[in-house]
Every structure is written in structure tokens, then in C-alpha cells.
mmCIF file of C-alpha atoms in Angstrom:
data_model
loop_
_atom_site.group_PDB
_atom_site.id
_atom_site.type_symbol
_atom_site.label_atom_id
_atom_site.label_comp_id
_atom_site.label_asym_id
_atom_site.label_seq_id
_atom_site.Cartn_x
_atom_site.Cartn_y
_atom_site.Cartn_z
ATOM 1 C CA UNK A 232 0.538 21.455 -23.464
ATOM 2 C CA UNK A 233 1.807 21.389 -27.010
ATOM 3 C CA UNK A 234 1.757 18.231 -29.064
ATOM 4 C CA UNK A 235 4.645 17.327 -31.299
ATOM 5 C CA UNK A 236 5.169 14.749 -34.000
ATOM 6 C CA UNK A 237 3.567 11.648 -32.519
ATOM 7 C CA UNK A 238 6.222 9.401 -34.035
ATOM 8 C CA UNK A 239 8.027 10.381 -30.813
ATOM 9 C CA UNK A 240 5.149 11.049 -28.410
ATOM 10 C CA UNK A 241 5.696 13.606 -25.676
ATOM 11 C CA UNK A 242 3.616 12.501 -22.695
ATOM 12 C CA UNK A 243 3.860 14.128 -19.257
ATOM 13 C CA UNK A 244 3.236 11.016 -17.177
ATOM 14 C CA UNK A 245 0.928 8.120 -16.555
ATOM 15 C CA UNK A 246 -0.587 7.781 -13.118
ATOM 16 C CA UNK A 247 -2.363 4.849 -11.574
ATOM 17 C CA UNK A 248 -5.120 6.254 -9.390
ATOM 18 C CA UNK A 249 -8.040 4.369 -7.907
ATOM 19 C CA UNK A 250 -11.313 6.085 -7.158
ATOM 20 C CA UNK A 251 -12.542 5.228 -3.684
ATOM 21 C CA UNK A 252 -15.716 7.199 -3.020
ATOM 22 C CA UNK A 253 -18.082 9.815 -4.363
ATOM 23 C CA UNK A 254 -19.240 12.112 -1.578
ATOM 24 C CA UNK A 255 -22.373 14.273 -1.889
ATOM 25 C CA UNK A 256 -21.617 17.992 -2.102
ATOM 26 C CA UNK A 257 -22.494 20.140 0.875
ATOM 27 C CA UNK A 258 -25.008 22.386 -0.849
ATOM 28 C CA UNK A 259 -28.471 23.037 0.530
ATOM 29 C CA UNK A 260 -30.120 20.457 -1.724
ATOM 30 C CA UNK A 261 -27.543 17.724 -1.045
ATOM 31 C CA UNK A 262 -26.758 17.208 2.622
ATOM 32 C CA UNK A 263 -25.604 13.777 3.701
ATOM 33 C CA UNK A 264 -28.279 12.540 6.114
ATOM 34 C CA UNK A 265 -27.199 11.407 9.591
ATOM 35 C CA UNK A 266 -27.376 7.713 10.400
ATOM 36 C CA UNK A 267 -30.879 6.603 11.421
ATOM 37 C CA UNK A 268 -29.600 5.695 14.898
ATOM 38 C CA UNK A 269 -29.253 9.413 15.723
ATOM 39 C CA UNK A 270 -32.001 10.430 18.141
ATOM 40 C CA UNK A 271 -33.186 6.863 18.738
ATOM 41 C CA UNK A 272 -32.368 4.025 21.070
ATOM 42 C CA UNK A 273 -31.822 1.653 18.139
ATOM 43 C CA UNK A 274 -28.130 0.853 17.491
ATOM 44 C CA UNK A 275 -26.613 1.717 14.128
ATOM 45 C CA UNK A 276 -25.829 -1.958 13.489
ATOM 46 C CA UNK A 277 -29.563 -2.632 13.124
ATOM 47 C CA UNK A 278 -29.968 -0.398 10.088
ATOM 48 C CA UNK A 279 -29.020 -1.206 6.528
ATOM 49 C CA UNK A 280 -26.698 0.759 4.232
ATOM 50 C CA UNK A 281 -27.410 4.174 2.731
ATOM 51 C CA UNK A 282 -29.874 4.026 -0.191
ATOM 52 C CA UNK A 283 -27.016 5.152 -2.448
ATOM 53 C CA UNK A 284 -25.113 1.966 -1.648
ATOM 54 C CA UNK A 285 -27.941 0.008 -3.283
ATOM 55 C CA UNK A 286 -28.707 2.428 -6.114
ATOM 56 C CA UNK A 287 -26.108 5.123 -6.818
ATOM 57 C CA UNK A 288 -28.804 7.516 -8.047
ATOM 58 C CA UNK A 289 -30.360 7.673 -4.569
ATOM 59 C CA UNK A 290 -29.358 9.933 -1.682
ATOM 60 C CA UNK A 291 -26.134 9.418 0.231
ATOM 61 C CA UNK A 292 -22.434 8.824 -0.389
ATOM 62 C CA UNK A 293 -21.251 6.102 -2.770
ATOM 63 C CA UNK A 294 -18.316 3.953 -1.735
ATOM 64 C CA UNK A 295 -16.902 2.343 -4.867
ATOM 65 C CA UNK A 296 -14.095 0.367 -3.253
ATOM 66 C CA UNK A 297 -16.135 -1.611 -0.731
ATOM 67 C CA UNK A 298 -13.361 -3.840 0.571
ATOM 68 C CA UNK A 299 -12.413 -1.404 3.323
ATOM 69 C CA UNK A 300 -13.521 1.146 5.893
ATOM 70 C CA UNK A 301 -13.389 4.855 5.093
ATOM 71 C CA UNK A 302 -12.196 7.439 7.573
ATOM 72 C CA UNK A 303 -11.071 11.046 7.088
ATOM 73 C CA UNK A 304 -9.149 10.843 3.807
ATOM 74 C CA UNK A 305 -7.971 7.305 4.524
ATOM 75 C CA UNK A 306 -9.267 3.814 3.851
ATOM 76 C CA UNK A 307 -8.356 0.625 5.720
ATOM 77 C CA UNK A 308 -8.269 -2.327 3.330
ATOM 78 C CA UNK A 309 -7.012 -5.932 3.374
ATOM 79 C CA UNK A 310 -3.272 -6.531 3.092
ATOM 80 C CA UNK A 311 -2.115 -9.549 1.102
ATOM 81 C CA UNK A 312 1.141 -11.482 1.220
ATOM 82 C CA UNK A 313 2.560 -13.011 -1.939
ATOM 83 C CA UNK A 314 6.038 -14.092 -2.966
ATOM 84 C CA UNK A 315 8.485 -13.845 -5.818
ATOM 85 C CA UNK A 316 9.658 -17.037 -7.483
ATOM 86 C CA UNK A 317 12.762 -16.909 -5.284
ATOM 87 C CA UNK A 318 10.693 -16.668 -2.074
ATOM 88 C CA UNK A 319 10.980 -12.954 -1.281
ATOM 89 C CA UNK A 320 7.896 -11.453 0.384
ATOM 90 C CA UNK A 321 5.553 -9.216 -1.621
ATOM 91 C CA UNK A 322 3.006 -7.241 0.432
ATOM 92 C CA UNK A 323 0.268 -5.873 -1.814
ATOM 93 C CA UNK A 324 -3.302 -4.581 -1.975
ATOM 94 C CA UNK A 325 -6.137 -5.192 -4.452
ATOM 95 C CA UNK A 326 -8.290 -2.403 -5.878
ATOM 96 C CA UNK A 327 -9.617 -3.349 -9.334
ATOM 97 C CA UNK A 328 -10.141 -6.467 -11.405
ATOM 98 C CA UNK A 329 -11.489 -7.539 -14.771
ATOM 99 C CA UNK A 330 -13.283 -10.423 -13.003
ATOM 100 C CA UNK A 331 -16.808 -9.135 -12.362
ATOM 101 C CA UNK A 332 -17.838 -11.923 -9.981
ATOM 102 C CA UNK A 333 -14.693 -11.645 -7.878
ATOM 103 C CA UNK A 334 -14.997 -7.857 -7.812
ATOM 104 C CA UNK A 335 -18.440 -8.259 -6.277
ATOM 105 C CA UNK A 336 -17.243 -10.893 -3.811
ATOM 106 C CA UNK A 337 -14.169 -8.955 -2.649
ATOM 107 C CA UNK A 338 -15.639 -5.454 -2.813
ATOM 108 C CA UNK A 339 -13.268 -4.321 -5.574
ATOM 109 C CA UNK A 340 -13.881 -2.016 -8.510
ATOM 110 C CA UNK A 341 -14.844 -3.954 -11.624
ATOM 111 C CA UNK A 342 -13.078 -2.809 -14.781
ATOM 112 C CA UNK A 343 -13.583 -5.012 -17.811
ATOM 113 C CA UNK A 344 -11.165 -2.836 -19.779
ATOM 114 C CA UNK A 345 -8.277 -4.132 -17.708
ATOM 115 C CA UNK A 346 -8.252 -7.020 -20.192
ATOM 116 C CA UNK A 347 -6.924 -4.564 -22.777
ATOM 117 C CA UNK A 348 -3.874 -3.867 -20.630
ATOM 118 C CA UNK A 349 -2.525 -7.359 -21.292
ATOM 119 C CA UNK A 350 -0.367 -6.106 -24.149
ATOM 120 C CA UNK A 351 3.407 -6.191 -24.253
ATOM 121 C CA UNK A 352 4.856 -5.624 -20.792
ATOM 122 C CA UNK A 353 2.045 -3.490 -19.366
ATOM 123 C CA UNK A 354 1.087 -6.407 -17.110
ATOM 124 C CA UNK A 355 3.141 -9.001 -15.284
ATOM 125 C CA UNK A 356 2.241 -12.608 -14.616
ATOM 126 C CA UNK A 357 1.460 -14.409 -11.379
ATOM 127 C CA UNK A 358 0.055 -17.767 -10.354
ATOM 128 C CA UNK A 359 -2.056 -18.872 -7.404
ATOM 129 C CA UNK A 360 -0.263 -21.406 -5.235
ATOM 130 C CA UNK A 361 -1.863 -24.144 -3.135
ATOM 131 C CA UNK A 362 -2.281 -21.724 -0.203
ATOM 132 C CA UNK A 363 -4.236 -19.241 -2.355
ATOM 133 C CA UNK A 364 -1.287 -16.840 -2.397
ATOM 134 C CA UNK A 365 0.188 -15.212 -5.486
ATOM 135 C CA UNK A 366 3.634 -16.071 -6.795
ATOM 136 C CA UNK A 367 4.994 -13.305 -9.039
ATOM 137 C CA UNK A 368 7.368 -14.018 -11.891
ATOM 138 C CA UNK A 369 8.874 -10.529 -12.216
ATOM 139 C CA UNK A 370 8.680 -6.995 -10.855
ATOM 140 C CA UNK A 371 10.319 -5.646 -7.705
ATOM 141 C CA UNK A 372 10.070 -2.340 -5.820
ATOM 142 C CA UNK A 373 12.737 -0.497 -3.830
ATOM 143 C CA UNK A 374 11.167 1.485 -0.962
ATOM 144 C CA UNK A 375 14.466 2.630 0.576
ATOM 145 C CA UNK A 376 14.854 6.078 -1.119
ATOM 146 C CA UNK A 377 13.822 9.228 0.743
ATOM 147 C CA UNK A 378 11.122 11.147 -1.093
ATOM 148 C CA UNK A 379 12.250 14.708 -1.837
ATOM 149 C CA UNK A 380 10.532 17.529 -3.709
ATOM 150 C CA UNK A 381 12.167 20.969 -4.058
ATOM 151 C CA UNK A 382 10.143 23.633 -5.935
ATOM 152 C CA UNK A 383 11.654 25.772 -8.641
ATOM 153 C CA UNK A 384 12.914 29.248 -7.834
ATOM 154 C CA UNK A 385 10.737 32.344 -7.665
ATOM 155 C CA UNK A 386 7.560 32.335 -9.716
ATOM 156 C CA UNK A 387 8.668 29.189 -11.538
ATOM 157 C CA UNK A 388 7.816 26.726 -8.793
ATOM 158 C CA UNK A 389 6.997 24.094 -11.385
ATOM 159 C CA UNK A 390 8.757 22.091 -12.601
ATOM 160 C CA UNK A 391 10.592 21.382 -9.351
ATOM 161 C CA UNK A 392 14.363 21.609 -9.107
ATOM 162 C CA UNK A 393 14.554 18.218 -7.392
ATOM 163 C CA UNK A 394 12.070 15.357 -7.567
ATOM 164 C CA UNK A 395 13.152 12.122 -5.926
ATOM 165 C CA UNK A 396 10.504 9.406 -5.525
ATOM 166 C CA UNK A 397 10.154 7.502 -2.282
ATOM 167 C CA UNK A 398 9.848 4.153 -4.070
ATOM 168 C CA UNK A 399 11.037 2.929 -7.454
ATOM 169 C CA UNK A 400 9.897 -0.089 -9.421
ATOM 170 C CA UNK A 401 12.310 -1.979 -11.636
ATOM 171 C CA UNK A 402 11.912 -2.177 -15.410
ATOM 172 C CA UNK A 403 9.468 -5.102 -15.104
ATOM 173 C CA UNK A 404 7.310 -3.733 -12.293
ATOM 174 C CA UNK A 405 3.695 -2.868 -12.938
ATOM 175 C CA UNK A 406 0.806 -3.129 -10.466
ATOM 176 C CA UNK A 407 -1.339 -4.762 -13.154
ATOM 177 C CA UNK A 408 -1.100 -8.524 -12.665
ATOM 178 C CA UNK A 409 -2.516 -11.275 -14.865
ATOM 179 C CA UNK A 410 -3.258 -14.400 -12.822
ATOM 180 C CA UNK A 411 -2.575 -17.223 -15.254
ATOM 181 C CA UNK A 412 -4.386 -20.029 -13.432
ATOM 182 C CA UNK A 413 -7.421 -17.969 -12.342
ATOM 183 C CA UNK A 414 -9.128 -17.313 -15.647
ATOM 184 C CA UNK A 415 -6.394 -15.030 -16.933
ATOM 185 C CA UNK A 416 -8.056 -12.076 -15.222
ATOM 186 C CA UNK A 417 -6.124 -8.868 -14.611
ATOM 187 C CA UNK A 418 -5.945 -7.299 -11.136
ATOM 188 C CA UNK A 419 -4.588 -3.968 -10.007
ATOM 189 C CA UNK A 420 -2.307 -5.145 -7.200
ATOM 190 C CA UNK A 421 -0.008 -2.312 -6.064
ATOM 191 C CA UNK A 422 2.927 -3.389 -3.912
ATOM 192 C CA UNK A 423 3.161 -1.542 -0.571
ATOM 193 C CA UNK A 424 6.195 -3.342 0.915
ATOM 194 C CA UNK A 425 8.786 -5.699 -0.545
ATOM 195 C CA UNK A 426 11.235 -8.295 0.760
ATOM 196 C CA UNK A 427 10.402 -7.540 4.402
ATOM 197 C CA UNK A 428 8.948 -9.622 7.216
ATOM 198 C CA UNK A 429 5.719 -8.783 9.016
ATOM 199 C CA UNK A 430 7.691 -7.734 12.102
ATOM 200 C CA UNK A 431 9.836 -5.319 10.092
ATOM 201 C CA UNK A 432 6.930 -3.370 8.590
ATOM 202 C CA UNK A 433 4.344 -3.615 11.399
ATOM 203 C CA UNK A 434 3.135 -0.112 12.407
ATOM 204 C CA UNK A 435 -0.393 -0.650 13.675
ATOM 205 C CA UNK A 436 -0.550 2.459 15.871
ATOM 206 C CA UNK A 437 2.417 4.563 14.856
ATOM 207 C CA UNK A 438 3.960 6.279 11.871
ATOM 208 C CA UNK A 439 5.433 3.673 9.510
ATOM 209 C CA UNK A 440 9.017 3.616 8.321
ATOM 210 C CA UNK A 441 8.786 5.019 4.800
ATOM 211 C CA UNK A 442 12.100 3.454 3.870
ATOM 212 C CA UNK A 443 10.270 0.120 4.150
ATOM 213 C CA UNK A 444 6.739 0.851 2.906
ATOM 214 C CA UNK A 445 4.855 2.907 0.313
ATOM 215 C CA UNK A 446 4.604 6.652 0.984
ATOM 216 C CA UNK A 447 0.799 6.446 0.852
ATOM 217 C CA UNK A 448 0.655 4.095 3.852
ATOM 218 C CA UNK A 449 -0.703 5.690 7.039
ATOM 219 C CA UNK A 450 -0.713 2.466 9.095
ATOM 220 C CA UNK A 451 0.166 -1.118 8.283
ATOM 221 C CA UNK A 452 -0.731 -4.071 10.475
ATOM 222 C CA UNK A 453 0.269 -7.427 8.957
ATOM 223 C CA UNK A 454 -0.499 -10.750 10.565
ATOM 224 C CA UNK A 455 2.266 -13.161 11.320
ATOM 225 C CA UNK A 456 1.225 -15.655 8.650
ATOM 226 C CA UNK A 457 0.334 -13.088 6.002
ATOM 227 C CA UNK A 458 -2.657 -10.860 5.513
ATOM 228 C CA UNK A 459 -3.769 -8.163 7.926
ATOM 229 C CA UNK A 460 -4.771 -4.609 7.041
ATOM 230 C CA UNK A 461 -3.200 -1.451 5.677
ATOM 231 C CA UNK A 462 -4.530 2.112 5.860
ATOM 232 C CA UNK A 463 -3.940 4.153 2.709
ATOM 233 C CA UNK A 464 -3.944 7.957 2.475
ATOM 234 C CA UNK A 465 -6.449 9.311 -0.057
ATOM 235 C CA UNK A 466 -6.589 12.465 -2.169
ATOM 236 C CA UNK A 467 -9.627 14.684 -2.544
ATOM 237 C CA UNK A 468 -10.826 15.769 -5.985
ATOM 238 C CA UNK A 469 -14.043 16.814 -7.737
ATOM 239 C CA UNK A 470 -15.669 14.455 -10.236
ATOM 240 C CA UNK A 471 -18.677 15.748 -12.180
ATOM 241 C CA UNK A 472 -18.974 18.552 -9.592
ATOM 242 C CA UNK A 473 -19.076 15.995 -6.765
ATOM 243 C CA UNK A 474 -16.347 15.769 -4.120
ATOM 244 C CA UNK A 475 -14.548 12.454 -4.468
ATOM 245 C CA UNK A 476 -11.627 10.565 -2.996
ATOM 246 C CA UNK A 477 -9.036 8.451 -4.776
ATOM 247 C CA UNK A 478 -5.788 6.671 -4.042
ATOM 248 C CA UNK A 479 -2.728 7.047 -6.220
ATOM 249 C CA UNK A 480 -0.167 4.287 -6.108
ATOM 250 C CA UNK A 481 2.028 4.374 -9.239
ATOM 251 C CA UNK A 482 3.124 6.952 -11.805
ATOM 252 C CA UNK A 483 5.743 7.200 -14.526
ATOM 253 C CA UNK A 484 6.975 10.571 -13.199
ATOM 254 C CA UNK A 485 8.732 10.963 -9.817
ATOM 255 C CA UNK A 486 6.867 14.220 -9.085
ATOM 256 C CA UNK A 487 3.445 12.633 -8.971
ATOM 257 C CA UNK A 488 1.310 11.951 -5.884
ATOM 258 C CA UNK A 489 3.711 10.186 -3.480
ATOM 259 C CA UNK A 490 3.577 7.282 -5.906
ATOM 260 C CA UNK A 491 5.923 4.475 -6.798
ATOM 261 C CA UNK A 492 7.778 5.455 -9.944
ATOM 262 C CA UNK A 493 7.028 2.730 -12.475
ATOM 263 C CA UNK A 494 8.966 3.119 -15.737
ATOM 264 C CA UNK A 495 6.725 0.472 -17.323
ATOM 265 C CA UNK A 496 3.847 2.985 -17.348
ATOM 266 C CA UNK A 497 5.498 4.882 -20.188
ATOM 267 C CA UNK A 498 5.212 1.814 -22.393
ATOM 268 C CA UNK A 499 1.437 2.239 -22.442
ATOM 269 C CA UNK A 500 1.685 5.112 -24.942
ATOM 270 C CA UNK A 501 0.894 4.306 -28.548
ATOM 271 C CA UNK A 502 -0.165 6.419 -31.501
ATOM 272 C CA UNK A 503 0.070 6.849 -35.231
ATOM 273 C CA UNK A 504 2.706 9.236 -36.458
ATOM 274 C CA UNK A 505 1.807 12.656 -37.795
ATOM 275 C CA UNK A 506 -0.456 13.940 -35.001
ATOM 276 C CA UNK A 507 0.493 17.531 -34.221
ATOM 277 C CA UNK A 508 -2.433 18.871 -32.176
ATOM 278 C CA UNK A 509 -4.194 17.730 -29.047
ATOM 279 C CA UNK A 510 -7.347 16.787 -30.937
ATOM 280 C CA UNK A 511 -5.590 14.874 -33.693
ATOM 281 C CA UNK A 512 -3.309 13.148 -31.216
ATOM 282 C CA UNK A 513 -6.255 12.006 -29.123
ATOM 283 C CA UNK A 514 -8.090 10.634 -32.150
ATOM 284 C CA UNK A 515 -4.922 8.755 -33.086
ATOM 285 C CA UNK A 516 -4.743 7.190 -29.647
ATOM 286 C CA UNK A 517 -1.828 9.291 -28.447
ATOM 287 C CA UNK A 518 -2.717 10.811 -25.106
ATOM 288 C CA UNK A 519 -1.989 10.591 -21.419
ATOM 289 C CA UNK A 520 -4.609 9.315 -19.037
ATOM 290 C CA UNK A 521 -4.967 8.413 -15.380
ATOM 291 C CA UNK A 522 -5.795 4.806 -14.647
ATOM 292 C CA UNK A 523 -6.586 2.895 -11.537
ATOM 293 C CA UNK A 524 -9.186 2.191 -8.878
ATOM 294 C CA UNK A 525 -11.609 4.669 -7.401
ATOM 295 C CA UNK A 526 -12.322 4.374 -3.718
ATOM 296 C CA UNK A 527 -15.382 6.506 -3.052
#
């Protein structure tokens, strides 16, 4: 990638991606041990967690987003129901927060640096109501488009000829939410369905309607009065030579990761003018980076 005059930064995209889990590699020295219930008459529920869940340096997988249950490249996590000021339903999930104590209590990723995102319009505001639900001031998402990706011709498959996202946020939408009456902490709260009832989006045991919900949703099972669970599809990567899983929910480019296109992500770029190389641009603060919660 070439870097141009940073007075007009050229940035491919911003992506919001949450790490979920770090999985030990399957080499001879690092084999995930079977649960201690294997070969015994003692049920698995009797035993404690893997040593790595207590100390990440010890043997075993590390689940970073502990609010849900991991399966094969999916995680089932709590589903929350909030509302816009005008009463429209907002179905969302939580993955990261700047509140260390609440991260521990809810099993979220703690990220103190989320405080730095509260600049300009990179976050949106919400308030807790008397029923412990969030009321959002701004930011809506349209899930009705059909996601479409057509590769380029011949050897030039990228960039694609057509890239239509399956969900689009408005100019004010960002998953980063500052809760004004809860210590001013920032949460990563991606929206997975908007302005729909529980009955309309419920797909507990079948393929969901992707014109109603996020393209990363594998199953969604809301309760009648709010809450419930949602199963999110994960992506496999390698992190420090370890296989890992993460979820991607928002990006500024429609090509990226079955994500909601969020134009507000582009406003997170800032730099001093005059940077013309990758190294000088990075030192000036002009770069693109992935942000978001890790799952394992």
C-alpha cells in the first residue's frame, strides 16, 4: 500500500473485530488435553476450568470473551434489548467495555483504551432507564439490503466488481456507546437487529432472515420481554502463531467480513500533514487498524 500526502489520508478501511478465543496450536508439544471426566465416572460438571482460564500462561485454550459458550466457529452470547428515544427496538450484544469491574462481572473484554474513542462522533450516547435497559439518542441500522460480492474479472479478483453490504448504519451509527449515567464508560455494543419485535426475528433452530438481522448471526432466540441469546459466526486467524477466533461486526468498507457498513468509522482517522511513507505516517498517527473485542 502506498501512502500519500496525509493532509488527505488514504485509508483502506476500519474494521471492528472482537477477539473471542486463543486456541492452542496442534503441534506435538501443544495438544489441548481432554476434559478430566474422560475415562472416569466423575461428571465433567465436577471439575473446574482449564488451568489456562485461571492463568493464561498455563496449558489449555483461553476464552477471552467469557460471556458465552463456544462451539465450532460460533459463540452463543446474551442478547440485549434497548430502545431509541422514539421507542423503536434496538437488539444488541456486548463485547468490550472500559469498565474493568463490569467487564469481570459480565465476562466481557476489558479495554481501558475505549475511553480514548470518546472524541467527536466516534461514540454515541445512551442512558440506562429504570428497567436497566439502554435508551440510545442516535444511530440506526438498516438490515434489509441483500449482501452481494462479485469478484473482479480474470486474475484481478480484487477489488470486486460489486460489493453491497448486508446492513448499513446511518451517519450517526457506531457500535461504541458511552453510557452517560453509568460512569461515562464506553461499551462496544454492536446492533444485530433494529426496529423489529422478538417474534419477527426469532430463529432459535433455523436459518435467520438476513433482511432482518446481522449477517454474522447464525441463530437468534429473543425472549418476549427482551433479552435471550444470539449465536454469532466467528472467523479463524493466527495471533502470535496461535490459532484464534474473532467476531467482526462493523467496518467502513462494504467488502469487509459480512459486517455492518458504518461510515462513522472513517472519522477515526487523524494525522499530521506531510507523511508520505508508511513509517512516517504511522509515527504521525495516520494508519488503519482493526478494533473490537476478541472472543477466544
